[in-house]
PDB file of C-alpha atoms in Angstrom:
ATOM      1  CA  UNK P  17      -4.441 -52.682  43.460  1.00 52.00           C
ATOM      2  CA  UNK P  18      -6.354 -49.806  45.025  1.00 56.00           C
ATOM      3  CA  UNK P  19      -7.169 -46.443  42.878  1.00 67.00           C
ATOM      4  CA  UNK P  20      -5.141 -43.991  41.657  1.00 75.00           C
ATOM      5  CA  UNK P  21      -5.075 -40.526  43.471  1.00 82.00           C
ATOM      6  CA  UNK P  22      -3.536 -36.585  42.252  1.00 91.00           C
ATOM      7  CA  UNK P  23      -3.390 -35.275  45.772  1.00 93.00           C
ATOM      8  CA  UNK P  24      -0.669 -32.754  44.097  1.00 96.00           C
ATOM      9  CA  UNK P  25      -2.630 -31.435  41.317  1.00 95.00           C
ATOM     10  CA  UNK P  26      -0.762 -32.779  38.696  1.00 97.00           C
ATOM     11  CA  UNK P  27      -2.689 -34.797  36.616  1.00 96.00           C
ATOM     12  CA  UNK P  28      -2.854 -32.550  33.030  1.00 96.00           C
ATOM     13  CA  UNK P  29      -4.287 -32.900  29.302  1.00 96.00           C
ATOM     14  CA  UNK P  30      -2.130 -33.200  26.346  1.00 95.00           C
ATOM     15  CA  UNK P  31      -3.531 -32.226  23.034  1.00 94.00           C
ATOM     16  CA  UNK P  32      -2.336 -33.964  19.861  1.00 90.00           C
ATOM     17  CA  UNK P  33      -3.611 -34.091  16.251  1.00 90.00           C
ATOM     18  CA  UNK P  34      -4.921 -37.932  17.235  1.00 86.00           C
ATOM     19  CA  UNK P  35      -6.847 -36.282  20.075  1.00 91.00           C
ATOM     20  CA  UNK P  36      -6.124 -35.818  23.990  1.00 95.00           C
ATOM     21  CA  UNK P  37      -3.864 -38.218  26.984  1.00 97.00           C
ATOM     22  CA  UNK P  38      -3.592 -37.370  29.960  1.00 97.00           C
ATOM     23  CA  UNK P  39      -0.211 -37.556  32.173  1.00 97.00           C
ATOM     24  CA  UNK P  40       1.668 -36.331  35.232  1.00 97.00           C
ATOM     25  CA  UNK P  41       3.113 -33.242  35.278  1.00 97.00           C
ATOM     26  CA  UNK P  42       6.339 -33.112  37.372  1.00 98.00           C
ATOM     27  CA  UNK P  43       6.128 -28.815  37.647  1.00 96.00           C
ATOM     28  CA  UNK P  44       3.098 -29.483  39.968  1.00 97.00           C
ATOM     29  CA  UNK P  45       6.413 -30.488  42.519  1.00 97.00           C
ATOM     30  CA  UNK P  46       8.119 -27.614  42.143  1.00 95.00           C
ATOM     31  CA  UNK P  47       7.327 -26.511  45.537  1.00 95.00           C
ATOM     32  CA  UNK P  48       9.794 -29.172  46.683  1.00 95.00           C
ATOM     33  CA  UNK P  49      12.575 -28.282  44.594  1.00 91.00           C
ATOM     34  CA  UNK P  50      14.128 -27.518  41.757  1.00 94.00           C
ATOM     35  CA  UNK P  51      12.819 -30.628  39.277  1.00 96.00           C
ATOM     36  CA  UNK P  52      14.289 -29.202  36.321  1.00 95.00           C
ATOM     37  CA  UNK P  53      17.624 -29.736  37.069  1.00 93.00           C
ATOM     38  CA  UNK P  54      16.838 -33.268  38.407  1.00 94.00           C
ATOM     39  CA  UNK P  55      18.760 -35.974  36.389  1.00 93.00           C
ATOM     40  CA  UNK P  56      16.586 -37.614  34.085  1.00 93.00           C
ATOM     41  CA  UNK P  57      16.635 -41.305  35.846  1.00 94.00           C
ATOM     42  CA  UNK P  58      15.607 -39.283  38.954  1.00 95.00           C
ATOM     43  CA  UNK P  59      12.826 -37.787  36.863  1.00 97.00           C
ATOM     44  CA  UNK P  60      11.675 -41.086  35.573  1.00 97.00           C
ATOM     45  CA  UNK P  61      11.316 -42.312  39.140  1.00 97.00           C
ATOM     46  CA  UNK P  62       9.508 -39.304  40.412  1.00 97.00           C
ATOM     47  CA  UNK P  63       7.147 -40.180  37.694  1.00 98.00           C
ATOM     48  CA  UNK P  64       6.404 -43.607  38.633  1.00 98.00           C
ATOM     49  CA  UNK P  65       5.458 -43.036  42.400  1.00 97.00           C
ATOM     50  CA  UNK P  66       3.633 -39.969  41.709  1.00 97.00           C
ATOM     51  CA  UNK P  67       1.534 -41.796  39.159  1.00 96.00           C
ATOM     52  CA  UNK P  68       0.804 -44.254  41.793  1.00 95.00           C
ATOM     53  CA  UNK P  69       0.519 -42.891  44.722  1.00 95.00           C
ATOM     54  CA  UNK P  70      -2.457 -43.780  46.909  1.00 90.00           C
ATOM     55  CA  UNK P  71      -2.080 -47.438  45.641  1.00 90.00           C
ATOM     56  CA  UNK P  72      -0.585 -50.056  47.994  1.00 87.00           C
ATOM     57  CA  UNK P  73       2.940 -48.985  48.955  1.00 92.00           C
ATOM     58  CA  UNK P  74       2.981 -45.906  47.124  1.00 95.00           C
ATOM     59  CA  UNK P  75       2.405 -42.560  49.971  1.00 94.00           C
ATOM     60  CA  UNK P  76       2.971 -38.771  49.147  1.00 95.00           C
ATOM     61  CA  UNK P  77       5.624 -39.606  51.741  1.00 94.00           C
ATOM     62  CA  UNK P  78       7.621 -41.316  48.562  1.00 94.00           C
ATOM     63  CA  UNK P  79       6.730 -38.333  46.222  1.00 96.00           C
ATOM     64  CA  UNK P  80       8.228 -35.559  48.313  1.00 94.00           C
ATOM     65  CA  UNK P  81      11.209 -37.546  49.205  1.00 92.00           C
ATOM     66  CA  UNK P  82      12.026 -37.833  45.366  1.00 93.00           C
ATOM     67  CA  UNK P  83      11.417 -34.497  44.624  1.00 95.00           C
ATOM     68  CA  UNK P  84      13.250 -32.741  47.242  1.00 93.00           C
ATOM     69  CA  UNK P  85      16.461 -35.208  45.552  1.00 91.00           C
ATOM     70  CA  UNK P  86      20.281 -33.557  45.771  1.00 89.00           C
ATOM     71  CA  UNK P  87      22.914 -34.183  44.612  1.00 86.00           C
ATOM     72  CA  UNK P  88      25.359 -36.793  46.902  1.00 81.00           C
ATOM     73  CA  UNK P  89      22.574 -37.029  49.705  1.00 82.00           C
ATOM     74  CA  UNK P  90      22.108 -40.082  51.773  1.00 80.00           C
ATOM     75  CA  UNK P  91      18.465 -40.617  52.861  1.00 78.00           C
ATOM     76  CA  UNK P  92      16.894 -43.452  54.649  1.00 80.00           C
ATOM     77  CA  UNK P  93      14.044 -45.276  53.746  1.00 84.00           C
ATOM     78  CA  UNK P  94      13.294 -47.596  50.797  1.00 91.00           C
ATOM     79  CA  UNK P  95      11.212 -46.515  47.422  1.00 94.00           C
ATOM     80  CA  UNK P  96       8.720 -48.295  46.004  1.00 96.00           C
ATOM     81  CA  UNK P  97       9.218 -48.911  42.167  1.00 97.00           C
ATOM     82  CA  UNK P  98       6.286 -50.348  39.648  1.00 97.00           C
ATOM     83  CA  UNK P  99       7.621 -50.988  35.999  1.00 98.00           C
ATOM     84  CA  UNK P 100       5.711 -50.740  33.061  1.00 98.00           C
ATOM     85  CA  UNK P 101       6.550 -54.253  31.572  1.00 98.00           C
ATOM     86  CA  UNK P 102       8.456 -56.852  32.681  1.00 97.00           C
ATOM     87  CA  UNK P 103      11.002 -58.846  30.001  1.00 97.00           C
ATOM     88  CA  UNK P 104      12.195 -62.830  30.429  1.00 94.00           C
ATOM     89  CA  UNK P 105      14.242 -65.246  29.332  1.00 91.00           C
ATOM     90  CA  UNK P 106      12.871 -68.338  28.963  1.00 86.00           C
ATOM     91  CA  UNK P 107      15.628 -70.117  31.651  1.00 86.00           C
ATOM     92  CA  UNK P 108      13.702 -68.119  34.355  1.00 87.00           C
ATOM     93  CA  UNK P 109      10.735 -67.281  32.498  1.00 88.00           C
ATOM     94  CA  UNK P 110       9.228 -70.922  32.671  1.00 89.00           C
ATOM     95  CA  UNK P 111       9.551 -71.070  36.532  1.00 90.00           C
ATOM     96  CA  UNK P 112       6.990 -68.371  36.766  1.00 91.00           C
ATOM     97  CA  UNK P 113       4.883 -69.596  33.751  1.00 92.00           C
ATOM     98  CA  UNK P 114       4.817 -72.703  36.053  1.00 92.00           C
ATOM     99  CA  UNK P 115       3.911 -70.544  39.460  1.00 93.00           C
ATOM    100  CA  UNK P 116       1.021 -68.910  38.051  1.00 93.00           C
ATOM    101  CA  UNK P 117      -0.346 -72.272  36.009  1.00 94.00           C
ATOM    102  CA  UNK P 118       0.324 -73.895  39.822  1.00 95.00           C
ATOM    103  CA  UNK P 119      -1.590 -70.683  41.064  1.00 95.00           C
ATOM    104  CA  UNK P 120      -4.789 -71.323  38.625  1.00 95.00           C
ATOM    105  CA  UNK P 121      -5.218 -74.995  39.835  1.00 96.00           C
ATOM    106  CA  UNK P 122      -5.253 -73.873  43.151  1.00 97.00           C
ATOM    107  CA  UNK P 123      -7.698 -71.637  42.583  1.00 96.00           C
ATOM    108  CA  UNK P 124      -9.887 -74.217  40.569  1.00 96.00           C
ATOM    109  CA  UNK P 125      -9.197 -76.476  43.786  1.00 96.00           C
ATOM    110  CA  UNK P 126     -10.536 -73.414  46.273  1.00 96.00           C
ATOM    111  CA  UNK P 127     -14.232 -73.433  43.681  1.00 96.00           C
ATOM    112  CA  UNK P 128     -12.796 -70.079  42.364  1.00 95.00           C
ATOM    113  CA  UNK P 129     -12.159 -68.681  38.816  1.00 96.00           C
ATOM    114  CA  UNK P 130      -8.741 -69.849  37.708  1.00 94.00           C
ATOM    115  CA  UNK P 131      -9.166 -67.565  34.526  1.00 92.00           C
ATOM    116  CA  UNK P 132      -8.633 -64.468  36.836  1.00 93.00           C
ATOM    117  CA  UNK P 133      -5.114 -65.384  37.478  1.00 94.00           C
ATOM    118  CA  UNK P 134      -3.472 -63.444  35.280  1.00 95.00           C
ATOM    119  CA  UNK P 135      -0.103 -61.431  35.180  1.00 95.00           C
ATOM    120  CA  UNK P 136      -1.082 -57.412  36.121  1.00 94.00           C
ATOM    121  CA  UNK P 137       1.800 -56.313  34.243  1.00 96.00           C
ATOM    122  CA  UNK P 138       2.718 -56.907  31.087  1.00 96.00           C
ATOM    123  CA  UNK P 139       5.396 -59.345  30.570  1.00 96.00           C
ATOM    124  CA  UNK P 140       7.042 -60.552  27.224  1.00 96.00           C
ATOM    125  CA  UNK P 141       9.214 -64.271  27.391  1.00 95.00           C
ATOM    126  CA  UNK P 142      12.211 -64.035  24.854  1.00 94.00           C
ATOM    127  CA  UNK P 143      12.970 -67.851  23.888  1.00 88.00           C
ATOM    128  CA  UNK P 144      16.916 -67.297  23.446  1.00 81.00           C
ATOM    129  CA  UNK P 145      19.021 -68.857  26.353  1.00 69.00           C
ATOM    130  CA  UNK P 146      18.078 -72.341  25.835  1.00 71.00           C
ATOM    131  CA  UNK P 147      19.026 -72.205  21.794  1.00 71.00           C
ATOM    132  CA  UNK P 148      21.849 -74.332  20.646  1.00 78.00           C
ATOM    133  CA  UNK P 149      24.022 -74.564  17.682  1.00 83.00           C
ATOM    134  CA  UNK P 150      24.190 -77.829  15.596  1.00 81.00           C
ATOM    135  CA  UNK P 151      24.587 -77.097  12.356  1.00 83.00           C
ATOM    136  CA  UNK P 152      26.687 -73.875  10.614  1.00 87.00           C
ATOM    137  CA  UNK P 153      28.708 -73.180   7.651  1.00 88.00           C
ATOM    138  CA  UNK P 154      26.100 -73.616   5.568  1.00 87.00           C
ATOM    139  CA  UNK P 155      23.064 -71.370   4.149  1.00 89.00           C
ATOM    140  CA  UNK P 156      20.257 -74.074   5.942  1.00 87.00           C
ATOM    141  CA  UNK P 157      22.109 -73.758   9.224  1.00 88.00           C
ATOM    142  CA  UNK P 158      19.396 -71.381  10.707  1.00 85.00           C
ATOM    143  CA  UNK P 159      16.367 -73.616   9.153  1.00 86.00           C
ATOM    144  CA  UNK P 160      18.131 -76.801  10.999  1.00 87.00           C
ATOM    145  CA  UNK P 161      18.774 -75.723  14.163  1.00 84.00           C
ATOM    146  CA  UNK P 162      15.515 -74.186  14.532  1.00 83.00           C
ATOM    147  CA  UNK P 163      14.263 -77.121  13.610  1.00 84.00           C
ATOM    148  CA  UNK P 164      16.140 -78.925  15.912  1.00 83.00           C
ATOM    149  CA  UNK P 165      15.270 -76.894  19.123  1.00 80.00           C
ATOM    150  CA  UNK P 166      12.044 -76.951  18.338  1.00 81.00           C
ATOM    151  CA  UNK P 167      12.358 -80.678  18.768  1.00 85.00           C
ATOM    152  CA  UNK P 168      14.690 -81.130  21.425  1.00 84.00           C
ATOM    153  CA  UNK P 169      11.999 -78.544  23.504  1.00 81.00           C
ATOM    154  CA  UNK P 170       8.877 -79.899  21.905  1.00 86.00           C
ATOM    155  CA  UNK P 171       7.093 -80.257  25.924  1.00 86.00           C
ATOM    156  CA  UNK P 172       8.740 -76.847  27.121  1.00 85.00           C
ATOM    157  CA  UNK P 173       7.307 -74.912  24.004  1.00 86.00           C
ATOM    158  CA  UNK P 174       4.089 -76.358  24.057  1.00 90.00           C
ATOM    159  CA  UNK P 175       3.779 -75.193  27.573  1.00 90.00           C
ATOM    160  CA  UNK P 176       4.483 -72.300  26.518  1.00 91.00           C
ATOM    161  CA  UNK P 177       1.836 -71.903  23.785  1.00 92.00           C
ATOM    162  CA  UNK P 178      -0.409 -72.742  26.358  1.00 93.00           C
ATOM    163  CA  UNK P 179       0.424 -69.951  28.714  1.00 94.00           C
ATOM    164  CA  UNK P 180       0.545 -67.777  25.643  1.00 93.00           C
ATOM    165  CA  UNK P 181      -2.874 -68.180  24.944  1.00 94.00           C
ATOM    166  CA  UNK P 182      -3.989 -68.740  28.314  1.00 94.00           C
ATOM    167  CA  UNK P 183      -2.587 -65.560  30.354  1.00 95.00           C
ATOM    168  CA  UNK P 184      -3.915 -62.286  29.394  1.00 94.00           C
ATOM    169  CA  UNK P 185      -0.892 -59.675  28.822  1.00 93.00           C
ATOM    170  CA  UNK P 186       1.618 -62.771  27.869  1.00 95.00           C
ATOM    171  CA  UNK P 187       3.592 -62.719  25.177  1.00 95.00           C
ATOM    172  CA  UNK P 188       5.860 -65.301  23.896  1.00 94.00           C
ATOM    173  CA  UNK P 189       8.506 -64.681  21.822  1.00 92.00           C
ATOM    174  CA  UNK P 190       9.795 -67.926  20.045  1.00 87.00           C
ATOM    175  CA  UNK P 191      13.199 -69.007  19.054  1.00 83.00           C
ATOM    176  CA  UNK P 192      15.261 -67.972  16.048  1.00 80.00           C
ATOM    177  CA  UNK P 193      13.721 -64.165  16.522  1.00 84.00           C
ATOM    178  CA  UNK P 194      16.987 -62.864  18.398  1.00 84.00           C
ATOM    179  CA  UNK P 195      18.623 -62.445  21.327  1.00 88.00           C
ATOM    180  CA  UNK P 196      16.978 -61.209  24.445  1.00 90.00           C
ATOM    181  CA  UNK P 197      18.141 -58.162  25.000  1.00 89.00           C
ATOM    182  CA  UNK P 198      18.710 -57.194  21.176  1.00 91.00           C
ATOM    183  CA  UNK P 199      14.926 -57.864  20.958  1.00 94.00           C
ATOM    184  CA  UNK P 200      13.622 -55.825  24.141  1.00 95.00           C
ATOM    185  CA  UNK P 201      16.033 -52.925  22.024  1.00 94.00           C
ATOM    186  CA  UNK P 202      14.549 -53.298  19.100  1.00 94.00           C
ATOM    187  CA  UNK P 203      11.076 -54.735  19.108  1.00 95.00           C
ATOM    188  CA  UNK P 204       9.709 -54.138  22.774  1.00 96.00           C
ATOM    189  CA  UNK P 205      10.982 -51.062  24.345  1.00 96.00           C
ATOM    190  CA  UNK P 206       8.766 -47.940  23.777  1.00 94.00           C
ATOM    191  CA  UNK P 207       9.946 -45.212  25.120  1.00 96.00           C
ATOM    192  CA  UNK P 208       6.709 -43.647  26.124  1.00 97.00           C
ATOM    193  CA  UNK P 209       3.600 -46.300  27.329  1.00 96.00           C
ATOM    194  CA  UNK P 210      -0.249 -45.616  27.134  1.00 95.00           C
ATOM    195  CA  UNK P 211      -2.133 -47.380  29.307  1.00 94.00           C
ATOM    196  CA  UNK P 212      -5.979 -47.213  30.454  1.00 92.00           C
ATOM    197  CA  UNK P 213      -5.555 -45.929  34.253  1.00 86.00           C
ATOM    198  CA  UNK P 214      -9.087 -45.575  36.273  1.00 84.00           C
ATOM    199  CA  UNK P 215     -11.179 -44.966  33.313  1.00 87.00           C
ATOM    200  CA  UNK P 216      -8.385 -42.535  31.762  1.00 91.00           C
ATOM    201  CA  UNK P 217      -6.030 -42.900  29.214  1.00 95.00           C
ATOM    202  CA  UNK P 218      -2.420 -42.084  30.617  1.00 96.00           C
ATOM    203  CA  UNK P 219       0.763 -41.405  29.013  1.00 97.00           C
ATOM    204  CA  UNK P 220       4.171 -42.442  31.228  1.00 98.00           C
ATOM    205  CA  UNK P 221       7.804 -43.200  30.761  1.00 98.00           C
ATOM    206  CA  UNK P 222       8.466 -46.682  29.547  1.00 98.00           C
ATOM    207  CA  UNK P 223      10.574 -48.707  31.966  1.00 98.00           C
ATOM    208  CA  UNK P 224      11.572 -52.558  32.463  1.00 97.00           C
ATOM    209  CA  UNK P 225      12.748 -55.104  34.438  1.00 97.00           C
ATOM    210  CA  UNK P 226      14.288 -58.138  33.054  1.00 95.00           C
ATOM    211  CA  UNK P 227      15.861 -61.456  33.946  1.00 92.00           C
ATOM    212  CA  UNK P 228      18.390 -61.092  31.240  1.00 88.00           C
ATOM    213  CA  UNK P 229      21.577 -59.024  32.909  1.00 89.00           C
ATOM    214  CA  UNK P 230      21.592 -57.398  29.449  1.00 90.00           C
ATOM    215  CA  UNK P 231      18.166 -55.825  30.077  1.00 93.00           C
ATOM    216  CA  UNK P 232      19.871 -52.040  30.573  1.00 93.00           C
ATOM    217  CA  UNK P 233      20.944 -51.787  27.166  1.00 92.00           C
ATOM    218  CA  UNK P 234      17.739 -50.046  26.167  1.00 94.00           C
ATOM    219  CA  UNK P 235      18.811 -47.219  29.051  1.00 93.00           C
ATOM    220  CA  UNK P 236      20.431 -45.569  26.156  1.00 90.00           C
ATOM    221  CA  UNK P 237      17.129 -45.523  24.701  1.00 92.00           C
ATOM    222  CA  UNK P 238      15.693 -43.403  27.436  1.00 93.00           C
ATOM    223  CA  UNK P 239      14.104 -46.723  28.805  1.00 96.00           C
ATOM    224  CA  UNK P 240      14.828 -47.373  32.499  1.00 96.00           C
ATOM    225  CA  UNK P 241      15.501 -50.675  32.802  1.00 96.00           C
ATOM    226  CA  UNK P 242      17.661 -53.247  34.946  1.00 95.00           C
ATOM    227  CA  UNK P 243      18.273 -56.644  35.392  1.00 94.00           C
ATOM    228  CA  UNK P 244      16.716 -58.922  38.609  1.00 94.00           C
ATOM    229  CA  UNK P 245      16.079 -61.819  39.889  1.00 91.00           C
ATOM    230  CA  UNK P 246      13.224 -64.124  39.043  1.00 89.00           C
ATOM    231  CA  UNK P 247      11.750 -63.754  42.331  1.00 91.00           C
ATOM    232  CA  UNK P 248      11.360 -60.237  41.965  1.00 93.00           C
ATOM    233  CA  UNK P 249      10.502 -60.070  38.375  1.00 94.00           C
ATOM    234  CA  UNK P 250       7.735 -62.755  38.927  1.00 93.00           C
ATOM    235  CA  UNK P 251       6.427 -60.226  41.995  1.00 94.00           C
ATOM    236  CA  UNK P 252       6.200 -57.226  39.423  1.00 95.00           C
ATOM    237  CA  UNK P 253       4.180 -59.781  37.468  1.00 95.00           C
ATOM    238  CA  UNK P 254       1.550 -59.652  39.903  1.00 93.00           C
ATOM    239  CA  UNK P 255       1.369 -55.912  40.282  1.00 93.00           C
ATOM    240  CA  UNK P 256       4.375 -55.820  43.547  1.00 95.00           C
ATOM    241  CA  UNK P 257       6.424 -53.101  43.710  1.00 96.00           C
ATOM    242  CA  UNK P 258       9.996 -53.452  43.440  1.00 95.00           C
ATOM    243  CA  UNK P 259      11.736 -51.267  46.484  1.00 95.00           C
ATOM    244  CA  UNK P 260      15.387 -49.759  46.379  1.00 91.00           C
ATOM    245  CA  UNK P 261      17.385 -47.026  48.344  1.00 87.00           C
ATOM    246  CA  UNK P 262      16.711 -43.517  47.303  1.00 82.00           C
ATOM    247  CA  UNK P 263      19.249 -43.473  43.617  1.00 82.00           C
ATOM    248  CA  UNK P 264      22.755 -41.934  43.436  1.00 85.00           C
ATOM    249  CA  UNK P 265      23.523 -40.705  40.369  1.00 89.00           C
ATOM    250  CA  UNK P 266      26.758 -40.103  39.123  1.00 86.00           C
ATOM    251  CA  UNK P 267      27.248 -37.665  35.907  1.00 83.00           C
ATOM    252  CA  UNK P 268      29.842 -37.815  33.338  1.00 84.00           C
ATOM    253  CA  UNK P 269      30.457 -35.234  31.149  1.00 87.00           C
ATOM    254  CA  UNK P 270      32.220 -36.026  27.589  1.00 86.00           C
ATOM    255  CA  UNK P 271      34.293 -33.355  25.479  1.00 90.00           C
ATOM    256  CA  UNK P 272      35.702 -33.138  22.051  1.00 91.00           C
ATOM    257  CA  UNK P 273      34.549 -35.313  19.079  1.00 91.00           C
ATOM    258  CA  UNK P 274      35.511 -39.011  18.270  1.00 91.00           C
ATOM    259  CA  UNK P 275      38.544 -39.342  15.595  1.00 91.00           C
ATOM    260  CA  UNK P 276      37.878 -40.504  12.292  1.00 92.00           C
ATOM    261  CA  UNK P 277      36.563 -44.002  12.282  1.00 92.00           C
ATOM    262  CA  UNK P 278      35.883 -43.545  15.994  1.00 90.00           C
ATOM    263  CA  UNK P 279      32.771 -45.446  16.878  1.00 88.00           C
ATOM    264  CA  UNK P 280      30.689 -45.340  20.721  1.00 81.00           C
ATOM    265  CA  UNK P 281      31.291 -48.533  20.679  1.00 80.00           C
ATOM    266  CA  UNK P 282      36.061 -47.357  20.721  1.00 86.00           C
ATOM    267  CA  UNK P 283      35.068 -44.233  23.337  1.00 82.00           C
ATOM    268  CA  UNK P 284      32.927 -46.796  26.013  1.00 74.00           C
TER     269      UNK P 284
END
């Protein structure tokens, strides 16, 4: 991935009592339009391709056409859109372990490195989809049928040890911790990521993409996120952008208060 570039200026400080991050500061856009009234997913975007702009597929091009954003207007043209992490399920989440073990040999076969192929992105496997129930009604039902899958899957699982230990910024996430997308909610989504950009230590919105077509539950965390397809999540893997038609965003405004014993859960 090429370097990073601030051709707007907005590249800023933030002081803390643990010291000093740097981040992006969407008021250096203002000159495009109104960004404080932008809706916050439209924010969150801006973010993302003004952080990388000047890498491959990223242009000021994409910056000023999020910025300039309103309300109900149709623009041509595709964005380009890098997550911060990228979440599987182990049904799609082998295939890839398998592509990039498939891409190391050929490297070893070409006299290079293997050891350099390595996911850019951070990418957490969630062992859920392939767990079965054999035993219940009884307190050693868990125990059992995690012993049990661990049997049944002995050669999947050790595969995935390997690539565990193998693939820098992999992490497996073994069966019997929880469902996929309870997990990403819970355990893996954090709302703001720090990451070493270019020398420089960078704050920036979390956001995800996930095999699992429950990955936009942690939206109501603040976390951008949305399901895809393997293909795609395996390309953000290796650093690809993910491109989509300019967002359209529809608002909904709630009134009044939930009755008693009223839960989100009753007013969704």
């Amino acid at each position: 991935m090429s370097e990073h570039r601030d051709p707007f200026g907005a590249r800023a400080t933030l002081e803390y009592s643990g010291g000093s991050i740097q981040y992006y500061r969407l008021a250096a856009l203002s000159k495009f339009g109104d960004i404080d009234r932008l809706p916050l997913t439209v924010k969150i975007l801006l973010e993302n391709v003004l952080r990388n702009c000047g890498t491959e597929s990223f242009g000021e091009a994409n910056v000023e056409a999020l910025a300039s954003w309103k309300p109900g207007e149709r623009r041509e043209g595709e964005l380009p859109f890098l997550p911060a992490r990228v979440l599987l399920q182990d049904y799609t989440g082998v295939p890839a372990i398998v592509d990039l073990a498939a891409m190391r040999s050929a490297m070893a076969r070409l006299g290079g490195d293997p050891s350099k192929v390595n996911p850019l992105l951070p990418a957490d496997l969630v062992i859920d989809h392939s767990v079965t129930v054999d035993a219940f009604g009884s307190t050693l039902a868990f125990e059992r049928n995690v012993e049990y899958e661990y049997r049944r899957n002995k050669e999947r699982y050790t595969v995935l040890r390997w690539a565990q230990q193998s693939f820098n910024g992999l992490r497996i996430v073994p069966p019997g911790t929880g469902i996929c997308h309870q997990v990403n909610l819970e355990y893996l989504s954090q709302v703001v990521q720090a990451r070493e950009i270019d020398g420089e230590m960078i704050a920036f919105p979390d956001t995800c993409v996930g095999t699992d077509s429950h990955t936009p539950m942690v939206n109501g965390l603040g976390v951008l996120a949305w399901g895809v397809g393997g293909i795609e999540a395996e390309g953000a893997m290796l650093g690809q952008p993910i491109f989509m038609l300019p967002p359209r965003v529809v608002g909904v405004r709630l009134v009044g208060e939930l009755p008693e014993g009223g839960t989100a859960t009753d007013l969704v």
